Coordinates of C-alpha atoms in Angstrom, one line a residue:
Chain A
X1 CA -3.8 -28.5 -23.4
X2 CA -5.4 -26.5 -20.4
X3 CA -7.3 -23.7 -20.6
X4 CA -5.6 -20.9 -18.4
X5 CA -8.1 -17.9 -18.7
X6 CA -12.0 -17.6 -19.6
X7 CA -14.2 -14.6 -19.4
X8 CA -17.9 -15.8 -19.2
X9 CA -20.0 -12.5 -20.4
X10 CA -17.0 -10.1 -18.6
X11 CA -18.4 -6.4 -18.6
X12 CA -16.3 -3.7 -17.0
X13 CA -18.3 -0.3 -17.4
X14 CA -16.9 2.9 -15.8
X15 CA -19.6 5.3 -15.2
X16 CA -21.4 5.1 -18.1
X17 CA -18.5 4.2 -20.4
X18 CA -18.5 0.3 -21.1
X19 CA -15.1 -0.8 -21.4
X20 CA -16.1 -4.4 -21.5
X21 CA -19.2 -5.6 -23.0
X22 CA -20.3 -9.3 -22.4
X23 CA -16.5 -10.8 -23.4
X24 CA -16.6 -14.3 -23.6
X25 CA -12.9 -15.9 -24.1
X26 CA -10.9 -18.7 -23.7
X27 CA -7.3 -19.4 -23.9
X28 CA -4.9 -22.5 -23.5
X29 CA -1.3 -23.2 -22.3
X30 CA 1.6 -23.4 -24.4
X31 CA 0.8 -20.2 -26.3
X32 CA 1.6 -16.6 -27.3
X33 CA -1.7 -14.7 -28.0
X34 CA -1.3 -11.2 -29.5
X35 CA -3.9 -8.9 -28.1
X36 CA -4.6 -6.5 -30.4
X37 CA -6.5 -3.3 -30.8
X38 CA -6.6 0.3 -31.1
X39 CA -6.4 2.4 -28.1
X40 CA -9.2 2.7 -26.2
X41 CA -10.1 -0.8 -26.9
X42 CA -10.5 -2.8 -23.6
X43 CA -7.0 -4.4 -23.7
X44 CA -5.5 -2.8 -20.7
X45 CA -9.2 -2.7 -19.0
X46 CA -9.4 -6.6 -19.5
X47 CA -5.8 -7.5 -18.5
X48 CA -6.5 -5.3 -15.0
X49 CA -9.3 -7.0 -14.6
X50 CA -7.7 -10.7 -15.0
X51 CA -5.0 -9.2 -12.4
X52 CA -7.4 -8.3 -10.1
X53 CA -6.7 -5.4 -9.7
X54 CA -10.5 -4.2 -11.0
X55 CA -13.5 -5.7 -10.1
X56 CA -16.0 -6.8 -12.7
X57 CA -19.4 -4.9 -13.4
X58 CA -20.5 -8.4 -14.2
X59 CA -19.4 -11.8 -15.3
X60 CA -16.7 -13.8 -14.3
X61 CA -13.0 -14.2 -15.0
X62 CA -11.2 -17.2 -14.4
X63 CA -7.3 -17.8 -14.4
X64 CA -6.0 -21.4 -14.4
X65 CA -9.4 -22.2 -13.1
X66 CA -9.7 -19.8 -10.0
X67 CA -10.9 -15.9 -9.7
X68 CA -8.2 -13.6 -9.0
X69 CA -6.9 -13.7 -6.0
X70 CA -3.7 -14.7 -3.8
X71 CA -3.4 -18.1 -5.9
X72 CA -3.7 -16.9 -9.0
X73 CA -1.7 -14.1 -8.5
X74 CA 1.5 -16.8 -7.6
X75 CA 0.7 -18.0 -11.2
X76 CA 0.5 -14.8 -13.2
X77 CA 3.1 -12.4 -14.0
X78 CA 2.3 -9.2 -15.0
X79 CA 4.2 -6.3 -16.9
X80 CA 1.7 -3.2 -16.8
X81 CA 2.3 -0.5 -19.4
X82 CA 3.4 2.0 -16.7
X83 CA 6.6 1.7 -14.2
X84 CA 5.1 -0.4 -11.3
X85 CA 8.3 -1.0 -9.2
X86 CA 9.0 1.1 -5.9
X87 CA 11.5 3.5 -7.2
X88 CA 13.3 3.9 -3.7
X89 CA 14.6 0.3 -4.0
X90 CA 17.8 -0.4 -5.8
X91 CA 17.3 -2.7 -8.5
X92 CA 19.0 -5.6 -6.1
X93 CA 16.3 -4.8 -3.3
X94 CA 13.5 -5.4 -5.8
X95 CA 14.7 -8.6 -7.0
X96 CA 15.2 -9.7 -3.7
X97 CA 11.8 -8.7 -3.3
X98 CA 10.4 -11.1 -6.1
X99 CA 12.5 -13.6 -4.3
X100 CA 10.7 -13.4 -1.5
X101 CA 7.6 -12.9 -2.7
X102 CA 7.2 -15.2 -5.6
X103 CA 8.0 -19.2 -5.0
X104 CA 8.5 -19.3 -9.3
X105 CA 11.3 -16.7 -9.4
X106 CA 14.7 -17.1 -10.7
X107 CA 17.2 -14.5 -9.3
X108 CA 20.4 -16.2 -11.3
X109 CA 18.2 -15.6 -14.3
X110 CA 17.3 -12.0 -13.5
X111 CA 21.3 -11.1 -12.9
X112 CA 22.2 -12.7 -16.0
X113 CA 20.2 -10.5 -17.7
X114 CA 21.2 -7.9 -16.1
X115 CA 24.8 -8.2 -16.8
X116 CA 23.7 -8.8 -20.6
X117 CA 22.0 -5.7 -20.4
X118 CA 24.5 -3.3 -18.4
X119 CA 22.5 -2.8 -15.2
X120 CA 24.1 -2.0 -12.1
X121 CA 22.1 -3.9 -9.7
X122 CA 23.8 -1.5 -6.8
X123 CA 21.2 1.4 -8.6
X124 CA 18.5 3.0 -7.3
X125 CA 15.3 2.5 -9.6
X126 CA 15.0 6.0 -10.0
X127 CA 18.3 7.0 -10.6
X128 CA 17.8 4.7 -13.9
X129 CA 16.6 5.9 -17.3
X130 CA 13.1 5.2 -18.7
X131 CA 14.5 3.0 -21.0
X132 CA 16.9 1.1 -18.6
X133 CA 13.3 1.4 -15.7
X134 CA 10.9 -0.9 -18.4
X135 CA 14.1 -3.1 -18.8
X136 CA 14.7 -4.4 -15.5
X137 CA 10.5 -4.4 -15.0
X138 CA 10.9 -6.8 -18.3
X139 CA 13.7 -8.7 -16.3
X140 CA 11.4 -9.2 -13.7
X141 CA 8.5 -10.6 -15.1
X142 CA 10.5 -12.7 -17.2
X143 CA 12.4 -14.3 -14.6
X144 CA 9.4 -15.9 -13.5
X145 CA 8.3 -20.1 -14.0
X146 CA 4.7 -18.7 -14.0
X147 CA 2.2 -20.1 -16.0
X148 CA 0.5 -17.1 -17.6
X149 CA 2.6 -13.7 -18.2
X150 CA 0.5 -11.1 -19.2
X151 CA 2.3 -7.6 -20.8
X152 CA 0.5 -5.3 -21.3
X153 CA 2.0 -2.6 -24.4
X154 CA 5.6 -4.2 -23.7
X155 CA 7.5 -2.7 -26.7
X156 CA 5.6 0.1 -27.2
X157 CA 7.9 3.1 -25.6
X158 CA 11.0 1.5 -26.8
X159 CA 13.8 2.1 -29.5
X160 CA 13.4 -0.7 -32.1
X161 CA 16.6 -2.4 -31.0
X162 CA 15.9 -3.2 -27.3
X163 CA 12.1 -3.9 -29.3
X164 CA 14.2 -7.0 -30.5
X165 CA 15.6 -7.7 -27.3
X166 CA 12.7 -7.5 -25.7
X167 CA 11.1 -9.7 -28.4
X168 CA 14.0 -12.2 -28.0
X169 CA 13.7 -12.0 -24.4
X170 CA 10.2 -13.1 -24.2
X171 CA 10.7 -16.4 -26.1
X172 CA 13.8 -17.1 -24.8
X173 CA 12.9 -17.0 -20.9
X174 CA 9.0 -18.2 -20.7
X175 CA 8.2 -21.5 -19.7
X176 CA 7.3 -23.5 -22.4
X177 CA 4.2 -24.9 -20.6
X178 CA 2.8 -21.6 -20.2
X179 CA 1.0 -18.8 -21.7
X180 CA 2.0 -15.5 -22.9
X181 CA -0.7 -12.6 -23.6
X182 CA 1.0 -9.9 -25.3
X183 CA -1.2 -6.6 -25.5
X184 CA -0.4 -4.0 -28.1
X185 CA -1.2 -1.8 -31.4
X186 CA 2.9 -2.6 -32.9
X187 CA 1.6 -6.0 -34.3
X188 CA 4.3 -6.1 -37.1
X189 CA 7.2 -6.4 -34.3
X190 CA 5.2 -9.4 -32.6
X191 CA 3.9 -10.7 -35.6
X192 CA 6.4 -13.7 -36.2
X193 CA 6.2 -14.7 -32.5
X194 CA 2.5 -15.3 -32.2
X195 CA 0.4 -18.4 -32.5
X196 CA -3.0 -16.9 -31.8
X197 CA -4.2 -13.4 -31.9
X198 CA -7.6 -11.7 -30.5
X199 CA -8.5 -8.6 -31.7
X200 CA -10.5 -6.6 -29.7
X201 CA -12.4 -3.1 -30.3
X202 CA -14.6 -1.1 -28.4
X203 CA -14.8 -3.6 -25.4
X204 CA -15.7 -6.5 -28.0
X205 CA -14.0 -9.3 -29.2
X206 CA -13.8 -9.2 -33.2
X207 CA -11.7 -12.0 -34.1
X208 CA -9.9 -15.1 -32.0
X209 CA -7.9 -17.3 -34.2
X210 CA -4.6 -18.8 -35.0
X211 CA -2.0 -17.0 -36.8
X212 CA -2.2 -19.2 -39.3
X213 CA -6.1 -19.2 -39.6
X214 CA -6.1 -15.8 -40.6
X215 CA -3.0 -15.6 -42.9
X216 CA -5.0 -19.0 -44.7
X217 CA -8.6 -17.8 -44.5
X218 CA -7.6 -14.2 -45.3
X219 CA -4.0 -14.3 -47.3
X220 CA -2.8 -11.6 -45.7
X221 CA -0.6 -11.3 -42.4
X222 CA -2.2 -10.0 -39.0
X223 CA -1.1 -6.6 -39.2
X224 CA -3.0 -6.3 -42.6
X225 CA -5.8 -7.6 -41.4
X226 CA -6.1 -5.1 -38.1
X227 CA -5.1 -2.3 -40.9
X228 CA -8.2 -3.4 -42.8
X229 CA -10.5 -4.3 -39.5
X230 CA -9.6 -1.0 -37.8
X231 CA -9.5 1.4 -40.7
X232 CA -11.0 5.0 -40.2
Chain B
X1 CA 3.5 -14.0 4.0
X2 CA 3.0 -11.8 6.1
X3 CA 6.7 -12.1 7.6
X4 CA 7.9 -11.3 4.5
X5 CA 5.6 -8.2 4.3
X6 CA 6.8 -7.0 7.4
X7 CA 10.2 -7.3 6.7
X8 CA 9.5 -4.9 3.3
X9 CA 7.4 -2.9 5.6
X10 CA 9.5 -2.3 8.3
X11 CA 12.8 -1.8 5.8
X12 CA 10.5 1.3 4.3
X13 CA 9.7 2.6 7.3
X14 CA 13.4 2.4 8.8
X15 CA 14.6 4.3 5.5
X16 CA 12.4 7.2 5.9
X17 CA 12.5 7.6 9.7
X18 CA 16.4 7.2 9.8
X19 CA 16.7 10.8 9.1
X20 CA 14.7 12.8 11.7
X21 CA 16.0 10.3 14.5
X22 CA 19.4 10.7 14.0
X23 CA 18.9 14.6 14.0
X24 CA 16.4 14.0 17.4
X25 CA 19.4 12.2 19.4
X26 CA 22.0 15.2 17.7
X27 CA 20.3 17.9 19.0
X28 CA 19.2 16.1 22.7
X29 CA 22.7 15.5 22.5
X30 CA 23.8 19.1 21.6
X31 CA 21.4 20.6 24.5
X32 CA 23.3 18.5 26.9
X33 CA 26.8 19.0 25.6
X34 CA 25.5 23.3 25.9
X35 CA 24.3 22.5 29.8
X36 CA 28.5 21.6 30.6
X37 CA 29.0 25.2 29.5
X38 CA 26.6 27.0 31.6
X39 CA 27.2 30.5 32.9
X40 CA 25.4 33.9 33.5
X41 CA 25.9 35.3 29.9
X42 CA 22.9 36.1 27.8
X43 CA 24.8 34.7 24.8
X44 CA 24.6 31.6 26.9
X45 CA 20.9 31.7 27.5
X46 CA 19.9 32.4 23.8
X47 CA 22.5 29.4 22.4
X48 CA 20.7 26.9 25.4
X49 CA 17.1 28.4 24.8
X50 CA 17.5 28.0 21.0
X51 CA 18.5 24.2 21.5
X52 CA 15.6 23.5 23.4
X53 CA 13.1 25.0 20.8
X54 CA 15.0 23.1 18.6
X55 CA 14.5 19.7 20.6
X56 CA 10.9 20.7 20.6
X57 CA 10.7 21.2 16.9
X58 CA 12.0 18.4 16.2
X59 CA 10.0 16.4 18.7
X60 CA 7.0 17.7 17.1
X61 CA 8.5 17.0 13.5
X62 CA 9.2 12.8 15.0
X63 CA 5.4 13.0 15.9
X64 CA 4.3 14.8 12.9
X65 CA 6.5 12.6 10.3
X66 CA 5.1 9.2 11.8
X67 CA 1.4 10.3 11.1
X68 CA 2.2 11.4 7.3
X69 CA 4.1 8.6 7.0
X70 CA 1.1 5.9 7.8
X71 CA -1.1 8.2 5.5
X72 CA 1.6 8.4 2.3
X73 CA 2.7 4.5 2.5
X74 CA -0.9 3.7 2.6
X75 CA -1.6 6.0 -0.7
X76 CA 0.9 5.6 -2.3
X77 CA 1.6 1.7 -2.0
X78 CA -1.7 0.9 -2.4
X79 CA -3.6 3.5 -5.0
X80 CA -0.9 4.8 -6.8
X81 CA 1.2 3.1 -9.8
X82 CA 2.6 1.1 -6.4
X83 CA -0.6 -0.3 -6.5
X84 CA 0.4 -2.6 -9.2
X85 CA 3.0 -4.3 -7.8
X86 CA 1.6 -4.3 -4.7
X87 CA -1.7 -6.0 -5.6
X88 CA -0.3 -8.4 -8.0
X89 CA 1.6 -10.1 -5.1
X90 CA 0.2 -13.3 -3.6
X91 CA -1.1 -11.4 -0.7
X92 CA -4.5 -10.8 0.4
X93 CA -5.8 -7.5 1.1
X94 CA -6.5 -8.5 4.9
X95 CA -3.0 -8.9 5.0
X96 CA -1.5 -5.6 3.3
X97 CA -4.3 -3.5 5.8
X98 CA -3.3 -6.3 8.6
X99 CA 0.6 -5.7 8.3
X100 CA 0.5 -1.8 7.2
X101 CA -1.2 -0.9 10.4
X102 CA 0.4 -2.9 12.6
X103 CA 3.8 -2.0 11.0
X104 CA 2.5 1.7 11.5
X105 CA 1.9 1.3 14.7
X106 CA 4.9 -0.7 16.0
X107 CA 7.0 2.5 14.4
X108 CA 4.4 5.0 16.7
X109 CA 6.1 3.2 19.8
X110 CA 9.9 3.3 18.1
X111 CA 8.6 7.2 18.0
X112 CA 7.6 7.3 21.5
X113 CA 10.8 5.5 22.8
X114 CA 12.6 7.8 20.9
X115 CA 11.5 11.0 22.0
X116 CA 12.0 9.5 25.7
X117 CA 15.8 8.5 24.7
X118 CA 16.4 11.8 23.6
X119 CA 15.0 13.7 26.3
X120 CA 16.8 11.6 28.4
X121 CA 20.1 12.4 26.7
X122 CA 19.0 16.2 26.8
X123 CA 18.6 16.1 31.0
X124 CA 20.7 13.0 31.4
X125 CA 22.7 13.9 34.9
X126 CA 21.0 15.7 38.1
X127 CA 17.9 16.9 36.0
X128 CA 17.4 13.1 35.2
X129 CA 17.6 12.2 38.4
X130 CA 15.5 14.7 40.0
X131 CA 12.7 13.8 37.1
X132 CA 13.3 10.1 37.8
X133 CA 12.8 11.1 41.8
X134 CA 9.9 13.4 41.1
X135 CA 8.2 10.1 39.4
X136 CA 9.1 7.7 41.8
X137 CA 8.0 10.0 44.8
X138 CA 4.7 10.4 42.3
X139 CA 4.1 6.8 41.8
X140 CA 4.5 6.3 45.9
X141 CA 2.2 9.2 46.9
X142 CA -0.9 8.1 44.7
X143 CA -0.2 4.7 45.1
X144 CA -0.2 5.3 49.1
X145 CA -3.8 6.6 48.4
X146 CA -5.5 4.8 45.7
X147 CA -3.7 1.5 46.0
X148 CA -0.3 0.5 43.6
X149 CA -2.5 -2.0 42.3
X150 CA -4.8 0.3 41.0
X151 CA -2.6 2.9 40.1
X152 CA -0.8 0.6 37.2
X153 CA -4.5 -0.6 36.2
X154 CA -4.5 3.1 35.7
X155 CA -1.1 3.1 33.5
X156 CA -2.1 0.6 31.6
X157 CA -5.4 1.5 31.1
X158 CA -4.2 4.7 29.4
X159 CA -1.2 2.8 27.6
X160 CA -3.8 0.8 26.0
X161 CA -6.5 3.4 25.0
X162 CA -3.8 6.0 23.5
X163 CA -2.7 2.7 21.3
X164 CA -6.7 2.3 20.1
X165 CA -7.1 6.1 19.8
X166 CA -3.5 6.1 17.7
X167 CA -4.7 3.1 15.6
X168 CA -8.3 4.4 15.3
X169 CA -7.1 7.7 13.6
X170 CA -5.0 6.3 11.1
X171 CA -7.8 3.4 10.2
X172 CA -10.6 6.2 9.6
X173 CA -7.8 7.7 7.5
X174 CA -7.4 4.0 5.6
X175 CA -11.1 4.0 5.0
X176 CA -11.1 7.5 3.8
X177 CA -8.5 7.0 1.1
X178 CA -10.5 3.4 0.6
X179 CA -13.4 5.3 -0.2
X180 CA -11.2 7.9 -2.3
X181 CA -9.7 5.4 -4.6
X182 CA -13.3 4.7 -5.8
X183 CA -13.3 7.4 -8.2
X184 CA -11.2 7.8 -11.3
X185 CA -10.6 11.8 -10.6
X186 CA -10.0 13.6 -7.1
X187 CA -9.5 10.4 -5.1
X188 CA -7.4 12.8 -2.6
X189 CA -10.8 15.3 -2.4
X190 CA -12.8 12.6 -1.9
X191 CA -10.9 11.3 0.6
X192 CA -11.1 14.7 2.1
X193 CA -14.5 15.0 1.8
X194 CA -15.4 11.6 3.6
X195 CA -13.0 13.0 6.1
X196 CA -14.7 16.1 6.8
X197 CA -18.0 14.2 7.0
X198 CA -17.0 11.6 9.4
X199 CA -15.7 14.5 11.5
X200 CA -18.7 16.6 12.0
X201 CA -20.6 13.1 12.2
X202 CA -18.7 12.8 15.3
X203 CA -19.1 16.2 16.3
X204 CA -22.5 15.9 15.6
X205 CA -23.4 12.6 17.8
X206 CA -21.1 14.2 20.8
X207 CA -23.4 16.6 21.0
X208 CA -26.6 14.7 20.7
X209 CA -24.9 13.4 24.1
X210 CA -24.3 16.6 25.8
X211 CA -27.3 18.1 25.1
X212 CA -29.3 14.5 26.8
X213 CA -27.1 14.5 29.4
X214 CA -27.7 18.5 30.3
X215 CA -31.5 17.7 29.5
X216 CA -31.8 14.5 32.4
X217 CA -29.1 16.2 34.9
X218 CA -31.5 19.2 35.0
X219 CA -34.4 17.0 35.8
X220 CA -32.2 15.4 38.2
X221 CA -32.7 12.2 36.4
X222 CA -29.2 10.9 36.7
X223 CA -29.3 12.0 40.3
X224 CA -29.1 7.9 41.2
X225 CA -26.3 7.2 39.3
X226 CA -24.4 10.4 40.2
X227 CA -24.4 8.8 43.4
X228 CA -23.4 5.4 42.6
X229 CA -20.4 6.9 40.7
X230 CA -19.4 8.9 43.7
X231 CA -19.6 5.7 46.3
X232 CA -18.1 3.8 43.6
X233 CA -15.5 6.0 41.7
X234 CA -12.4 3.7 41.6
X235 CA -14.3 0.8 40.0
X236 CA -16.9 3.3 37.8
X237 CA -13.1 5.0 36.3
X238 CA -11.5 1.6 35.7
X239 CA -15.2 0.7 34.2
X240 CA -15.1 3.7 32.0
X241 CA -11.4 3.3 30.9
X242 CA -12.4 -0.4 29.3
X243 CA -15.5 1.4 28.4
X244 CA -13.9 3.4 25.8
X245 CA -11.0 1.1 25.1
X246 CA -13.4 -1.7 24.0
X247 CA -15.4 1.2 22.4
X248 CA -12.7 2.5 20.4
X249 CA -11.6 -0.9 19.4
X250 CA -14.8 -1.8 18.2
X251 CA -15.2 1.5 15.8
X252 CA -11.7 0.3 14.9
X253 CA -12.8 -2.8 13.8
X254 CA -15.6 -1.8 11.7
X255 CA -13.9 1.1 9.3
X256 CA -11.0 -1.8 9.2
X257 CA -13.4 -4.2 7.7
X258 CA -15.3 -1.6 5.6
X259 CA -12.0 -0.9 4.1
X260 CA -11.1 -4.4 3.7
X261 CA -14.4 -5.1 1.6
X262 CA -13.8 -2.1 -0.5
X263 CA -10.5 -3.1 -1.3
X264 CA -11.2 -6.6 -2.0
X265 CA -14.9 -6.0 -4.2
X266 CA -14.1 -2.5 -5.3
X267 CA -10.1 -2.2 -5.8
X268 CA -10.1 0.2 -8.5
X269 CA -6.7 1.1 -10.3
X270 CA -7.6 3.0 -13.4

């Protein structure tokens, strides 16, 4: 085992909001870690942040041993919770685009799923439907050999059954050495796909433990236990 | 990298220019093709003065396009939900700034070429030939007084400080929408703002300068080196030429690595 990502005291404040507040955090290959919590949270804040694409307020952040930046961006892949892709490119423009861009791609991989799914490649991004938009971004990330992928709210603007193909996509297609950080509130989907899960609240971390930890320690499932953590 | 970059770059850049350069070389073209069909009508004055406006128009929209264009890539690639492809690449930010502006202003001279093809096209016969004439018997006649040495010294001299004036604009622009991206809210009126201020800045210290040089040239302080210029004035103008070209690309270089360091410590895509 190798640890991919630590936060040593990470703080991310904006303006006088604290998103972040002194995370300390440390996760291994060969895992899917459900990050869980209510909106508002710190989830999206913290996966920017391991991204690089926000600056701490203090701390440090470490991915496969480095701070963000151009290596550790060749080792990540990231699905964001909004459409990220250049919508003037047809969907074959874009994955040639990952092609060129990412050593760790797998374009055969990417059509395959493609054609599962119904895709024209020949499409504008824009011409597609929301839906069929956070498929192909999906496609994309998943097509990577990277060592971390980090999605952030993956399933949440989706019917439930392209949630199980999206599920089924994720553990079919990530390499098996790697990590996968899931971020979302629709535990019960993920549930019976994760080994560890952190929950996370008001820029803190409450809980880091396996699956089975909890369900042993606590006899309940996961999403009882953030039903009984996060309870108004 | 920064090949590949480029190649994406350039792709972008050929997809949204296509347009207005195709309808640039229609309407040189359709100004010439009126010219065969000159005669004393009116009907034929208003059809060939309305094609030249048009040429103008669309000139002006070629030169116009090109600046929005450096401005909206740069927004929109960078700060908007672009941003998180773009910065999730294994690309440094010296890089993106590095390829964006050259790519912008590689495009500026594709502009330029083009508006020279199509006026070309639109006096191509005996009005191209009398222009190319009129700028040969130009070149001779200064170059008879001043030297032909000199005189392309001259060209490029100009060339090369239009280039650093082009690129200068559009980096103050980059550090304006650098600066603008640090907020959450109103990153276009902050932008704006830090526009405005480095523009009356500028107005500002151009002024200061005036107003000194007024204040010593009344006290016929500068007397001495009024002279010297006027003994000297080929090699004082060449002087001032690399003056301002080094000048400009030294301004240049600082908002380019201002915006570099906020982009790399203070990248901020809420």
């Amino acid at each position: 085992m190798s640890e991919l990502l630590r936060c040593e005291n990470l703080t991310k404040n904006y303006g006088s909001t604290t998103a972040l507040d002194e995370i300390n955090l440390s996760v291994e290959n060969g895992k899917i870690i459900g990050l869980l919590g209510p909106n508002g949270s710190g989830k999206t804040t913290l996966i920017k942040l391991l991204n690089g694409l926000l600056t701490p307020t203090s701390g440090e952040i470490f991915v496969n041993g480095k701070k963000p930046g151009v290596e550790t961006k060749s080792v990540v892949a990231y699905l964001p919770d909004n459409s990220f892709l250049y919508n003037w490119m047809t969907v074959e423009q874009i994955v040639d685009m990952f092609c060129d861009f990412y050593a760790d791609f797998r374009p055969d991989l990417a059509y395959k799923m493609l054609l599962q799914l119904g895709i024209d490649p020949t499409r504008k991004l824009k011409k597609l439907s929301k839906g069929n938009k956070e498929k192909v971004c999906l496609i994309l990330v998943m097509s990577r050999n990277a060592l971390l992928y980090v999605l952030d709210e993956p399933i949440a603007a989706v019917d439930p059954a392209t949630r199980d193909y999206v599920i089924s996509t994720i553990i079919n297609n990530y390499n098996h050495d790697a990590s996968v950080i899931i971020s979302t509130h629709l535990i019960a989907d993920i549930e019976s796909i994760l080994d560890e899960a952190i929950f996370i609240n008001k820029g803190k971390i409450m809980l880091h433990k396996t699956v089975d930890e909890i369900r042993d320690e606590n006899g309940c499932s996961v999403d009882q236990l953030f039903r009984e953590v996060f309870r108004w | 990298m920064v090949g590949k970059l480029f190649k994406h770059e350039i792709k972008y850049y050929i997809r949204s220019l296509m347009f207005v350069e195709i309808i640039l070389f229609a309407v040189a073209l359709m100004t010439r093709i009126i010219q065969f069909l000159e005669n004393d009508s009116i009907i034929y004055d208003i059809v060939f003065g309305s094609s030249v406006i048009m040429l103008v128009i669309t000139t002006l929209a070629a030169i116009f396009l090109i600046v929005v264009m450096g401005v909206v890539r740069f927004y929109k690639n960078l700060f908007s939900h672009e941003g998180y492809l773009t910065f999730t690449l294994p690309v440094s930010p010296m890089q993106h700034l590095f390829v964006k502006l050259s790519t912008y202003m590689l495009f500026v001279i594709v502009t330029v070429f083009s508006i020279l093809v199509a006026l070309s096209i639109a006096t191509f016969g005996d009005v191209l030939v009398e222009l190319v004439k009129a700028g040969a018997y130009l070149f001779e006649y200064v170059g008879d007084r001043i030297g032909h040495l000199s005189l392309i010294m001259y060209a490029v001299e100009f060339i090369l400080l239009l280039l650093v004036s082009v690129a200068q604009q559009m980096i103050i622009y980059y550090f304006c929408m650098s600066v603008g991206q640090l907020t959450g809210k109103n990153r276009i009126w902050l932008s704006l703002g830090v526009y405005f201020i480095i523009y009356i800045a500028t107005q500002v210290f151009e002024t200061i300068l005036i107003v000194i040089y007024s204040i010593l040239d009344s006290a016929n302080a500068l007397d001495g080196i009024i002279d010297y210029i006027g003994n000297h004035i080929e090699g004082c103008a060449h002087f001032g030429l690399w003056f301002m070209i080094v000048f400009y690309a030294l301004v240049s270089g600082v908002y380019f690595l201002v915006s570099h360091r906020i982009i790399s410590r203070k990248l901020n895509l809420e």
